[in-house]
Amino acid sequence: MNPFTVRLKLHGNLDFFLRSAVPCRSIERSLSEKTSVKDAIESLGVPHPEVDVILVNGRPVDFDYALADDADIELYPVVTSSPTFKYKRLQTIRCSRFVADGHLGKLARDLRLLGFDVAYDPKAEDRQLLRIMERENRALLTRDRRLLMHAVVKTGYCPRSQNADEQTGEVIRRFDLLDSITPFTRCLRCNAPLRKVSMSEVIERLEPLTKIYYKQFRLCTGCGQIYWAGSHFSKLQKRLEKIRAHCEALGSRT
Ligand SMILES: [Zn+2]
């Protein structure tokens, strides 16, 4: 087979994944054998779950499209409002169930605070994360690009920021979840849903001052943790406002 050249153009924030130290959005690659467009994309360092639309010479294609000739390839990230909407999209947009890798503990906690179902075990190994993702139909959250490139990953996201509040905003935007936030409905420790309870149901486990000052309680249906609107509640409320502000700031950029 004669060698051929493909030119890949990255749109949106996909250049985040390029290994190049110099900002660059167009890359040329010489190929000497038939190559799937997915392999060509991932050889640049861009994990396939991050690519929502692929155009080869202006035509939308799937990941298994085989490159065998010179081609211009355009790659678009997942965005919730974009002119690429008219093309076939390769990613699932909405998903509210996640599995987060061991380095994303704060993000997992923040998402639970907003009411989202996040499986998280700081000791989980990669294959366990992938198993939970497949078995429970969850989207994988990880900053490990290699893991995100694994063939079994259908839906996933690599948070760009290293700051937990910003990461949470990114996930909300990526999966279009701004309207699905239900704060204080899920246990931050174990991820189980919380249930409203009357004081009489939990009174034996409350400190004397808590009994005097607080009237509303929620009980974790998993680990039994009691939540009430104490000082930690107002701290969480502030976090919630910060996260919402990040979501809105990201929204205005797309
Ligand atoms: Zn719990």
Coordinates of N, CA and C and ligand atoms in Angstrom, one line a residue:
M1 N 0.8 -1.2 0.0 CA 0.0 0.0 0.0 C 0.9 1.3 0.0
N2 N 0.5 2.2 -0.8 CA 1.3 3.5 -0.9 C 1.1 4.3 0.4
P3 N 2.1 4.9 0.9 CA 1.9 5.7 2.1 C 0.9 6.9 1.7
F4 N 0.2 7.3 2.7 CA -0.7 8.4 2.4 C -0.7 9.4 3.7
T5 N -1.3 10.5 3.5 CA -1.2 11.5 4.6 C -2.6 11.9 5.0
V6 N -2.8 11.9 6.3 CA -4.1 12.5 6.9 C -3.8 13.7 7.7
R7 N -4.6 14.7 7.5 CA -4.5 15.9 8.3 C -5.7 16.0 9.3
L8 N -5.3 16.1 10.5 CA -6.4 16.1 11.6 C -6.5 17.5 12.2
K9 N -7.7 18.0 12.2 CA -7.9 19.3 12.8 C -8.8 19.2 14.0
L10 N -8.3 19.7 15.1 CA -9.0 19.5 16.4 C -9.8 20.8 16.7
H11 N -11.1 20.7 17.0 CA -11.9 21.8 17.4 C -12.1 21.9 18.9
G12 N -12.7 23.0 19.3 CA -13.0 23.2 20.7 C -11.8 23.0 21.6
N13 N -12.0 22.3 22.7 CA -10.9 22.1 23.7 C -10.2 20.8 23.5
L14 N -10.3 20.1 22.4 CA -9.6 18.8 22.2 C -8.1 19.0 22.2
D15 N -7.6 20.2 21.8 CA -6.1 20.3 21.8 C -5.5 20.1 23.2
F16 N -6.4 20.1 24.3 CA -5.9 19.8 25.6 C -5.1 18.5 25.7
F17 N -5.5 17.6 24.8 CA -4.9 16.2 24.9 C -3.6 16.1 24.1
L18 N -3.3 17.1 23.3 CA -2.1 16.9 22.4 C -0.9 17.0 23.3
R19 N 0.1 16.2 22.9 CA 1.3 16.1 23.7 C 2.2 17.3 23.4
S20 N 2.0 18.0 22.3 CA 2.8 19.1 21.9 C 2.9 20.2 22.9
A21 N 4.1 20.7 23.2 CA 4.2 21.8 24.1 C 3.7 23.1 23.5
V22 N 3.8 23.2 22.2 CA 3.3 24.4 21.5 C 1.9 24.2 21.1
P23 N 1.0 25.2 21.4 CA -0.4 25.1 21.1 C -0.5 24.9 19.5
C24 N -1.3 23.9 19.2 CA -1.5 23.5 17.8 C -2.7 22.8 17.6
R25 N -3.4 23.0 16.6 CA -4.7 22.4 16.3 C -4.8 21.5 15.1
S26 N -3.7 21.6 14.3 CA -3.7 20.8 13.1 C -2.5 19.9 13.1
I27 N -2.7 18.6 12.8 CA -1.6 17.7 12.8 C -1.6 16.9 11.5
E28 N -0.4 16.6 11.0 CA -0.4 15.7 9.8 C 0.3 14.4 10.2
R29 N -0.3 13.4 9.7 CA 0.2 12.0 10.0 C 0.4 11.3 8.7
S30 N 1.6 10.6 8.6 CA 1.8 9.7 7.4 C 1.4 8.3 7.8
L31 N 0.6 7.6 7.0 CA 0.2 6.3 7.3 C 0.6 5.4 6.2
S32 N 0.9 4.1 6.5 CA 1.3 3.2 5.4 C 0.4 2.0 5.3
E33 N -0.5 1.9 6.2 CA -1.5 0.8 6.2 C -2.9 1.3 6.6
K34 N -3.9 0.6 6.2 CA -5.3 0.9 6.5 C -5.4 1.1 8.0
T35 N -5.9 2.2 8.5 CA -6.0 2.5 9.9 C -7.4 3.0 10.2
S36 N -8.0 2.5 11.3 CA -9.3 3.1 11.7 C -9.1 4.5 12.2
V37 N -10.1 5.3 11.9 CA -10.0 6.7 12.3 C -9.9 6.8 13.8
K38 N -10.4 5.8 14.5 CA -10.3 5.8 16.0 C -8.8 5.7 16.4
D39 N -8.1 4.8 15.8 CA -6.7 4.6 16.1 C -5.9 5.8 15.8
A40 N -6.2 6.5 14.6 CA -5.5 7.7 14.2 C -5.7 8.8 15.3
I41 N -7.0 8.9 15.8 CA -7.3 9.9 16.8 C -6.5 9.6 18.1
E42 N -6.6 8.4 18.5 CA -6.0 8.1 19.8 C -4.5 8.1 19.8
S43 N -3.9 7.9 18.6 CA -2.4 8.0 18.5 C -2.0 9.5 18.7
L44 N -2.9 10.4 18.7 CA -2.6 11.8 19.0 C -2.7 12.1 20.5
G45 N -3.3 11.1 21.2 CA -3.5 11.3 22.7 C -4.9 11.7 23.0
V46 N -5.8 11.7 22.0 CA -7.2 12.1 22.3 C -8.0 10.9 22.5
P47 N -8.6 10.7 23.7 CA -9.4 9.5 24.0 C -10.7 9.5 23.2
H48 N -11.1 8.4 22.7 CA -12.3 8.4 21.8 C -13.6 8.9 22.5
P49 N -13.8 8.7 23.9 CA -15.0 9.2 24.5 C -15.1 10.8 24.4
E50 N -14.0 11.4 24.1 CA -14.0 12.9 24.1 C -14.4 13.4 22.7
V51 N -14.5 12.6 21.7 CA -14.8 13.0 20.3 C -16.3 12.7 20.0
D52 N -17.0 13.7 19.6 CA -18.4 13.6 19.4 C -18.8 13.5 17.9
V53 N -18.0 14.2 17.1 CA -18.3 14.3 15.7 C -17.0 14.1 14.9
I54 N -16.9 13.2 13.9 CA -15.8 13.1 13.1 C -16.2 13.4 11.6
L55 N -15.5 14.3 11.0 CA -15.8 14.5 9.6 C -14.6 14.1 8.8
V56 N -14.7 13.2 7.8 CA -13.6 12.9 6.9 C -14.0 13.4 5.5
N57 N -13.2 14.3 5.1 CA -13.4 15.1 3.8 C -14.9 15.6 3.8
G58 N -15.3 16.2 5.0 CA -16.6 16.8 5.1 C -17.7 15.9 5.4
R59 N -17.5 14.6 5.4 CA -18.6 13.6 5.7 C -18.5 13.0 7.1
P60 N -19.6 13.0 7.8 CA -19.6 12.4 9.2 C -19.3 10.8 9.1
V61 N -18.5 10.4 10.0 CA -18.2 8.9 10.0 C -18.2 8.4 11.4
D62 N -18.2 7.1 11.5 CA -18.1 6.4 12.8 C -16.6 6.2 13.2
F63 N -16.4 5.7 14.4 CA -15.0 5.4 14.8 C -14.3 4.3 14.0
D64 N -15.1 3.4 13.5 CA -14.4 2.3 12.8 C -14.2 2.6 11.3
Y65 N -14.4 3.8 10.9 CA -14.2 4.2 9.5 C -12.7 3.9 9.2
A66 N -12.4 3.3 8.0 CA -11.0 2.9 7.7 C -10.4 4.0 6.8
L67 N -9.3 4.5 7.2 CA -8.5 5.5 6.4 C -7.6 4.7 5.5
A68 N -7.6 5.0 4.2 CA -6.8 4.3 3.3 C -6.2 5.2 2.2
D69 N -6.5 6.5 2.4 CA -6.1 7.5 1.3 C -5.9 8.8 2.0
D70 N -5.3 9.8 1.3 CA -5.2 11.1 1.8 C -6.5 11.6 2.3
A71 N -6.6 12.3 3.4 CA -7.9 12.7 4.0 C -7.7 13.9 4.9
D72 N -8.7 14.8 4.9 CA -8.8 15.9 5.9 C -9.8 15.4 6.9
I73 N -9.4 15.4 8.2 CA -10.3 14.9 9.3 C -10.5 16.0 10.3
E74 N -11.8 16.3 10.5 CA -12.1 17.3 11.6 C -12.7 16.6 12.8
L75 N -12.3 17.0 14.0 CA -12.7 16.4 15.2 C -13.4 17.4 16.1
Y76 N -14.6 17.1 16.6 CA -15.3 18.0 17.5 C -15.5 17.3 18.8
P77 N -15.3 18.1 19.9 CA -15.6 17.6 21.2 C -17.1 17.6 21.5
V78 N -17.5 17.0 22.6 CA -18.9 17.1 23.0 C -19.2 18.5 23.5
V79 N -20.2 19.1 22.9 CA -20.6 20.4 23.4 C -22.2 20.4 23.3
T80 N -22.8 21.0 24.3 CA -24.3 20.9 24.3 C -24.9 21.9 23.3
S81 N -24.2 22.9 22.9 CA -24.8 23.7 21.8 C -23.7 24.0 20.8
S82 N -23.9 23.5 19.6 CA -22.9 23.6 18.6 C -23.5 23.5 17.2
P83 N -22.8 24.1 16.2 CA -23.3 23.9 14.8 C -23.2 22.4 14.3
T84 N -22.4 21.6 15.0 CA -22.1 20.2 14.6 C -23.4 19.4 14.9
F85 N -24.4 19.9 15.6 CA -25.6 19.2 15.9 C -26.2 18.5 14.7
K86 N -26.0 19.1 13.5 CA -26.7 18.5 12.3 C -26.0 17.2 11.9
Y87 N -24.8 16.9 12.4 CA -24.1 15.7 12.1 C -24.4 14.6 13.1
K88 N -24.1 13.4 12.6 CA -24.3 12.3 13.5 C -23.3 12.4 14.7
R89 N -23.9 12.3 15.9 CA -23.1 12.4 17.1 C -22.7 11.0 17.6
L90 N -21.5 10.9 18.1 CA -21.0 9.6 18.5 C -21.1 9.3 20.0
Q91 N -21.4 10.4 20.8 CA -21.4 10.2 22.2 C -22.8 10.3 22.8
T92 N -23.0 9.7 23.9 CA -24.2 9.9 24.7 C -24.1 11.2 25.4
I93 N -25.1 12.1 25.3 CA -24.9 13.4 25.9 C -25.3 13.3 27.4
R94 N -26.5 12.9 27.6 CA -27.0 12.9 29.0 C -26.6 11.6 29.7
C95 N -26.0 11.7 30.9 CA -25.8 10.6 31.8 C -25.6 11.1 33.2
S96 N -26.3 10.5 34.1 CA -26.2 11.0 35.5 C -25.7 10.0 36.5
R97 N -25.2 8.9 36.0 CA -24.6 7.8 36.8 C -23.1 7.7 36.4
F98 N -22.2 7.8 37.4 CA -20.8 7.8 37.1 C -20.0 6.8 38.0
V99 N -18.8 6.5 37.5 CA -17.8 5.9 38.3 C -16.6 6.7 38.2
A100 N -16.0 7.2 39.4 CA -14.9 8.1 39.4 C -13.6 7.3 39.8
D101 N -12.5 7.6 39.2 CA -11.3 6.9 39.6 C -10.7 7.5 40.9
G102 N -9.8 6.8 41.5 CA -9.3 7.0 42.9 C -8.8 8.4 43.1
H103 N -8.4 9.1 42.1 CA -7.8 10.5 42.3 C -8.9 11.6 42.3
L104 N -10.1 11.2 42.1 CA -11.2 12.2 41.9 C -12.2 12.2 43.1
G105 N -11.6 12.0 44.3 CA -12.5 11.9 45.5 C -13.3 13.2 45.7
K106 N -12.7 14.4 45.5 CA -13.5 15.6 45.8 C -14.6 15.8 44.8
L107 N -14.3 15.4 43.5 CA -15.3 15.5 42.5 C -16.4 14.6 42.8
A108 N -16.1 13.4 43.2 CA -17.1 12.4 43.5 C -18.1 12.9 44.6
R109 N -17.4 13.5 45.6 CA -18.2 14.1 46.7 C -19.1 15.2 46.3
D110 N -18.5 16.1 45.5 CA -19.3 17.3 45.0 C -20.5 16.8 44.2
L111 N -20.3 15.8 43.3 CA -21.4 15.3 42.5 C -22.5 14.7 43.3
R112 N -22.1 14.0 44.4 CA -23.0 13.4 45.3 C -23.8 14.5 46.0
L113 N -23.1 15.5 46.4 CA -23.7 16.7 47.0 C -24.8 17.3 46.1
L114 N -24.6 17.2 44.8 CA -25.6 17.7 43.9 C -26.7 16.7 43.6
G115 N -26.6 15.5 44.2 CA -27.6 14.5 44.0 C -27.3 13.4 43.0
F116 N -26.1 13.4 42.4 CA -25.8 12.4 41.4 C -25.1 11.2 42.0
D117 N -25.4 10.1 41.3 CA -25.0 8.7 41.7 C -23.6 8.5 41.2
V118 N -22.6 8.5 42.2 CA -21.2 8.3 41.8 C -20.6 7.2 42.6
A119 N -20.2 6.1 41.9 CA -19.5 5.0 42.5 C -18.1 5.5 42.7
Y120 N -17.6 5.3 43.9 CA -16.2 5.8 44.1 C -15.5 5.0 45.2
D121 N -14.4 4.4 44.9 CA -13.6 3.7 45.9 C -12.2 4.1 45.7
P122 N -11.6 4.8 46.6 CA -10.2 5.3 46.4 C -9.2 4.1 46.1
K123 N -9.6 2.9 46.5 CA -8.6 1.8 46.3 C -8.9 1.0 45.0
A124 N -9.9 1.4 44.3 CA -10.3 0.6 43.1 C -9.2 0.6 42.0
E125 N -8.9 -0.6 41.5 CA -8.0 -0.7 40.4 C -8.7 -0.4 39.0
D126 N -7.9 -0.2 38.0 CA -8.5 0.2 36.7 C -9.5 -0.9 36.2
R127 N -9.2 -2.2 36.4 CA -10.1 -3.2 35.8 C -11.4 -3.2 36.6
Q128 N -11.3 -2.8 37.9 CA -12.6 -2.8 38.7 C -13.4 -1.6 38.3
L129 N -12.8 -0.5 38.0 CA -13.5 0.7 37.5 C -14.2 0.4 36.2
L130 N -13.5 -0.3 35.3 CA -14.1 -0.7 34.0 C -15.3 -1.7 34.2
R131 N -15.1 -2.6 35.2 CA -16.2 -3.6 35.4 C -17.4 -2.9 35.9
I132 N -17.3 -2.0 36.9 CA -18.4 -1.2 37.5 C -19.1 -0.4 36.4
M133 N -18.3 0.3 35.6 CA -18.8 1.1 34.5 C -19.7 0.3 33.5
E134 N -19.2 -0.9 33.1 CA -19.9 -1.8 32.2 C -21.2 -2.4 32.9
R135 N -21.0 -2.9 34.1 CA -22.1 -3.6 34.7 C -23.2 -2.7 35.1
E136 N -22.9 -1.5 35.5 CA -23.9 -0.6 36.1 C -24.2 0.5 35.1
N137 N -23.7 0.4 33.9 CA -24.0 1.4 32.9 C -23.7 2.8 33.3
R138 N -22.4 3.0 33.8 CA -22.0 4.4 34.3 C -21.0 5.0 33.3
A139 N -20.9 6.3 33.4 CA -19.9 7.0 32.6 C -18.6 7.1 33.5
L140 N -17.5 6.9 32.9 CA -16.2 6.9 33.6 C -15.6 8.3 33.7
L141 N -15.3 8.7 34.9 CA -14.6 10.0 35.1 C -13.2 9.7 35.5
T142 N -12.2 10.1 34.7 CA -10.8 9.9 35.0 C -10.0 10.9 34.3
R143 N -8.8 11.2 34.9 CA -7.8 12.1 34.2 C -6.8 11.2 33.6
D144 N -6.9 9.9 33.7 CA -6.0 8.9 33.1 C -6.4 8.7 31.6
R145 N -5.7 9.3 30.7 CA -6.2 9.2 29.3 C -6.1 7.8 28.8
R146 N -5.1 7.0 29.2 CA -4.9 5.6 28.8 C -6.2 4.8 29.1
L147 N -6.6 5.0 30.4 CA -7.8 4.3 30.8 C -9.0 4.7 30.0
L148 N -9.2 6.0 29.7 CA -10.3 6.5 29.0 C -10.3 5.9 27.5
M149 N -9.1 5.6 27.1 CA -9.0 5.0 25.7 C -9.3 3.5 25.6
H150 N -9.5 2.9 26.8 CA -9.8 1.5 26.8 C -11.0 1.2 25.9
A151 N -10.9 0.1 25.1 CA -11.9 -0.2 24.1 C -13.3 -0.4 24.7
V152 N -13.4 -0.8 25.9 CA -14.8 -1.0 26.5 C -15.4 0.3 26.9
V153 N -14.7 1.4 27.0 CA -15.3 2.6 27.4 C -16.2 3.2 26.3
K154 N -17.5 3.3 26.7 CA -18.4 4.0 25.7 C -18.6 5.4 26.1
T155 N -18.8 5.7 27.3 CA -19.1 7.1 27.8 C -18.1 7.4 28.9
G156 N -17.5 8.6 28.7 CA -16.5 9.0 29.8 C -16.1 10.4 29.6
Y157 N -15.4 10.9 30.6 CA -14.9 12.3 30.5 C -13.6 12.5 31.3
C158 N -12.7 13.3 30.7 CA -11.5 13.6 31.4 C -11.6 15.1 31.9
P159 N -11.7 15.3 33.2 CA -11.8 16.7 33.7 C -10.5 17.4 33.3
R160 N -10.7 18.6 32.7 CA -9.5 19.4 32.3 C -8.8 20.0 33.5
S161 N -9.6 20.6 34.4 CA -9.1 21.3 35.5 C -8.6 20.4 36.6
Q162 N -7.7 20.9 37.4 CA -7.3 20.1 38.6 C -8.1 20.5 39.9
N163 N -8.9 21.5 39.7 CA -9.7 22.1 40.8 C -11.1 21.4 40.9
A164 N -11.4 20.9 42.1 CA -12.7 20.1 42.2 C -13.9 20.9 41.8
D165 N -14.0 22.2 42.2 CA -15.2 22.9 41.8 C -15.3 23.1 40.3
E166 N -14.2 23.4 39.7 CA -14.2 23.5 38.2 C -14.5 22.2 37.5
Q167 N -13.9 21.1 38.1 CA -14.2 19.8 37.5 C -15.7 19.5 37.6
T168 N -16.3 19.8 38.7 CA -17.8 19.5 38.8 C -18.5 20.3 37.8
G169 N -18.2 21.6 37.6 CA -18.8 22.4 36.6 C -18.7 21.8 35.2
E170 N -17.5 21.3 34.9 CA -17.2 20.7 33.6 C -18.1 19.4 33.4
V171 N -18.2 18.6 34.4 CA -19.0 17.4 34.3 C -20.5 17.7 34.1
I172 N -21.0 18.7 34.8 CA -22.4 19.2 34.7 C -22.6 19.7 33.3
R173 N -21.7 20.4 32.7 CA -21.8 20.9 31.4 C -21.7 19.8 30.3
R174 N -20.7 18.9 30.5 CA -20.5 17.8 29.5 C -21.8 16.9 29.4
F175 N -22.4 16.6 30.6 CA -23.5 15.7 30.6 C -24.8 16.4 30.6
D176 N -24.8 17.7 30.5 CA -26.0 18.5 30.4 C -27.0 18.3 31.6
L177 N -26.4 18.5 32.8 CA -27.1 18.1 34.0 C -27.6 19.3 34.8
L178 N -27.4 20.5 34.3 CA -27.8 21.6 35.1 C -29.2 21.6 35.6
D179 N -30.1 21.0 34.8 CA -31.5 21.0 35.3 C -31.8 19.7 36.1
S180 N -30.8 18.9 36.4 CA -31.1 17.6 37.1 C -30.5 17.7 38.5
I181 N -30.0 18.8 38.9 CA -29.4 18.9 40.3 C -30.4 18.8 41.4
T182 N -30.2 17.9 42.3 CA -31.1 17.8 43.5 C -30.2 17.7 44.7
P183 N -29.8 18.9 45.3 CA -28.8 18.9 46.4 C -29.4 18.2 47.6
F184 N -28.4 17.7 48.4 CA -28.8 17.0 49.7 C -29.8 15.9 49.6
T185 N -29.6 15.1 48.6 CA -30.5 13.9 48.5 C -29.7 12.6 48.5
R186 N -28.4 12.8 48.6 CA -27.5 11.5 48.5 C -26.4 11.6 49.5
C187 N -26.1 10.5 50.1 CA -25.0 10.4 51.1 C -23.7 10.7 50.5
L188 N -22.9 11.7 51.2 CA -21.6 12.0 50.7 C -20.6 10.9 51.0
R189 N -20.9 10.1 52.0 CA -20.0 9.0 52.4 C -20.1 7.8 51.6
C190 N -21.4 7.3 51.3 CA -21.6 6.0 50.7 C -22.4 6.0 49.4
N191 N -22.9 7.2 49.0 CA -23.6 7.3 47.8 C -25.1 6.9 47.8
A192 N -25.6 6.3 48.9 CA -27.0 5.9 48.9 C -27.9 7.1 49.1
P193 N -29.2 6.9 48.6 CA -30.1 8.0 48.7 C -30.4 8.4 50.2
L194 N -30.7 9.6 50.5 CA -31.1 10.1 51.8 C -32.6 10.1 51.9
R195 N -33.2 9.9 53.1 CA -34.6 9.9 53.3 C -34.9 10.9 54.4
K196 N -35.9 11.7 54.2 CA -36.3 12.7 55.2 C -36.9 11.9 56.4
V197 N -36.5 12.2 57.6 CA -37.0 11.6 58.8 C -37.5 12.6 59.8
S198 N -38.4 12.2 60.7 CA -38.8 13.1 61.8 C -37.7 13.0 62.9
M199 N -37.7 14.0 63.7 CA -36.7 13.9 64.8 C -36.9 12.7 65.7
S200 N -38.1 12.3 65.9 CA -38.4 11.2 66.8 C -37.7 9.9 66.3
E201 N -37.5 9.8 65.0 CA -36.9 8.6 64.4 C -35.4 8.5 64.7
V202 N -34.7 9.7 64.9 CA -33.3 9.6 65.1 C -32.9 10.2 66.5
I203 N -33.8 10.6 67.3 CA -33.6 11.4 68.5 C -32.5 10.8 69.4
E204 N -32.5 9.4 69.5 CA -31.6 8.8 70.4 C -30.1 8.9 70.0
R205 N -30.0 9.3 68.7 CA -28.6 9.4 68.2 C -28.1 10.8 68.2
L206 N -28.9 11.8 68.6 CA -28.6 13.2 68.5 C -27.9 13.7 69.7
E207 N -27.0 14.7 69.6 CA -26.4 15.4 70.7 C -27.5 16.3 71.3
P208 N -27.4 16.6 72.6 CA -28.4 17.5 73.2 C -28.7 18.8 72.4
L209 N -27.6 19.5 72.0 CA -27.8 20.8 71.4 C -28.4 20.6 70.0
T210 N -28.1 19.6 69.3 CA -28.6 19.3 68.0 C -30.2 19.2 68.1
K211 N -30.6 18.5 69.2 CA -32.0 18.3 69.4 C -32.7 19.7 69.6
I212 N -32.0 20.6 70.2 CA -32.6 21.9 70.5 C -32.7 22.8 69.2
Y213 N -31.6 22.8 68.5 CA -31.5 23.8 67.4 C -32.0 23.3 66.0
Y214 N -32.1 22.0 65.8 CA -32.5 21.6 64.4 C -33.7 20.7 64.5
K215 N -34.5 20.9 63.4 CA -35.8 20.2 63.4 C -35.9 19.3 62.1
Q216 N -35.1 19.6 61.1 CA -35.2 18.8 59.9 C -34.0 17.8 59.8
F217 N -34.3 16.6 59.5 CA -33.2 15.6 59.4 C -33.4 14.7 58.2
R218 N -32.2 14.2 57.8 CA -32.2 13.2 56.7 C -31.3 12.1 57.1
L219 N -31.8 10.9 56.7 CA -31.0 9.7 57.2 C -30.6 8.9 55.9
C220 N -29.3 8.5 55.9 CA -28.8 7.7 54.8 C -29.4 6.3 54.8
T221 N -30.0 5.9 53.7 CA -30.6 4.6 53.6 C -29.5 3.5 53.5
G222 N -28.2 3.9 53.3 CA -27.2 2.9 53.2 C -26.4 2.7 54.5
C223 N -25.7 3.8 54.9 CA -24.8 3.7 56.1 C -25.4 4.2 57.3
G224 N -26.6 4.8 57.3 CA -27.2 5.3 58.5 C -26.8 6.7 59.0
Q225 N -25.9 7.3 58.3 CA -25.4 8.7 58.7 C -26.6 9.6 58.7
I226 N -26.6 10.5 59.8 CA -27.7 11.5 59.9 C -27.2 12.8 59.4
Y227 N -28.0 13.5 58.6 CA -27.7 14.8 58.1 C -28.7 15.8 58.6
W228 N -28.2 17.0 59.0 CA -29.1 18.0 59.4 C -28.5 19.4 59.0
A229 N -29.4 20.4 59.1 CA -29.0 21.7 58.6 C -28.1 22.4 59.6
G230 N -27.0 21.8 59.9 CA -26.0 22.4 60.9 C -25.0 23.2 60.2
S231 N -23.9 23.5 60.9 CA -22.9 24.4 60.3 C -22.3 23.8 59.0
H232 N -22.2 22.5 58.9 CA -21.7 21.9 57.7 C -22.6 22.1 56.5
F233 N -23.9 22.2 56.8 CA -24.9 22.4 55.8 C -24.6 23.8 55.1
S234 N -24.4 24.8 55.9 CA -24.2 26.1 55.3 C -22.9 26.2 54.5
K235 N -21.8 25.4 55.0 CA -20.6 25.3 54.2 C -20.9 24.6 52.8
L236 N -21.7 23.6 52.9 CA -22.0 22.9 51.6 C -22.9 23.8 50.7
Q237 N -23.7 24.6 51.3 CA -24.5 25.5 50.5 C -23.6 26.5 49.8
K238 N -22.6 26.9 50.4 CA -21.6 27.9 49.8 C -20.9 27.2 48.6
R239 N -20.5 25.9 48.9 CA -19.9 25.1 47.8 C -20.8 25.0 46.6
L240 N -22.0 24.7 46.9 CA -23.0 24.5 45.9 C -23.1 25.8 45.0
E241 N -23.1 27.0 45.7 CA -23.2 28.2 44.9 C -22.0 28.4 44.0
K242 N -20.8 28.0 44.6 CA -19.6 28.1 43.8 C -19.6 27.2 42.6
I243 N -20.1 26.0 42.8 CA -20.2 25.1 41.7 C -21.2 25.6 40.6
R244 N -22.3 26.1 41.0 CA -23.3 26.7 40.1 C -22.6 27.8 39.3
A245 N -21.8 28.6 40.0 CA -21.2 29.8 39.3 C -20.2 29.2 38.2
H246 N -19.5 28.1 38.6 CA -18.6 27.6 37.6 C -19.3 27.0 36.4
C247 N -20.5 26.4 36.6 CA -21.3 25.8 35.5 C -21.7 27.0 34.6
E248 N -22.2 28.1 35.2 CA -22.6 29.2 34.4 C -21.5 29.8 33.6
A249 N -20.3 29.9 34.3 CA -19.2 30.5 33.6 C -18.8 29.7 32.4
L250 N -18.8 28.3 32.5 CA -18.4 27.4 31.4 C -19.5 27.5 30.3
G251 N -20.8 27.6 30.8 CA -21.9 27.7 29.8 C -21.7 28.9 28.9
S252 N -21.3 30.0 29.5 CA -21.2 31.2 28.6 C -20.1 31.1 27.6
R253 N -19.1 30.2 27.8 CA -18.0 30.0 26.9 C -18.4 29.1 25.7
T254 N -19.4 28.3 25.9 CA -19.7 27.3 24.8 C -20.7 27.9 23.8
Ligands
ZN1 ZN -24.4 6.7 53.7

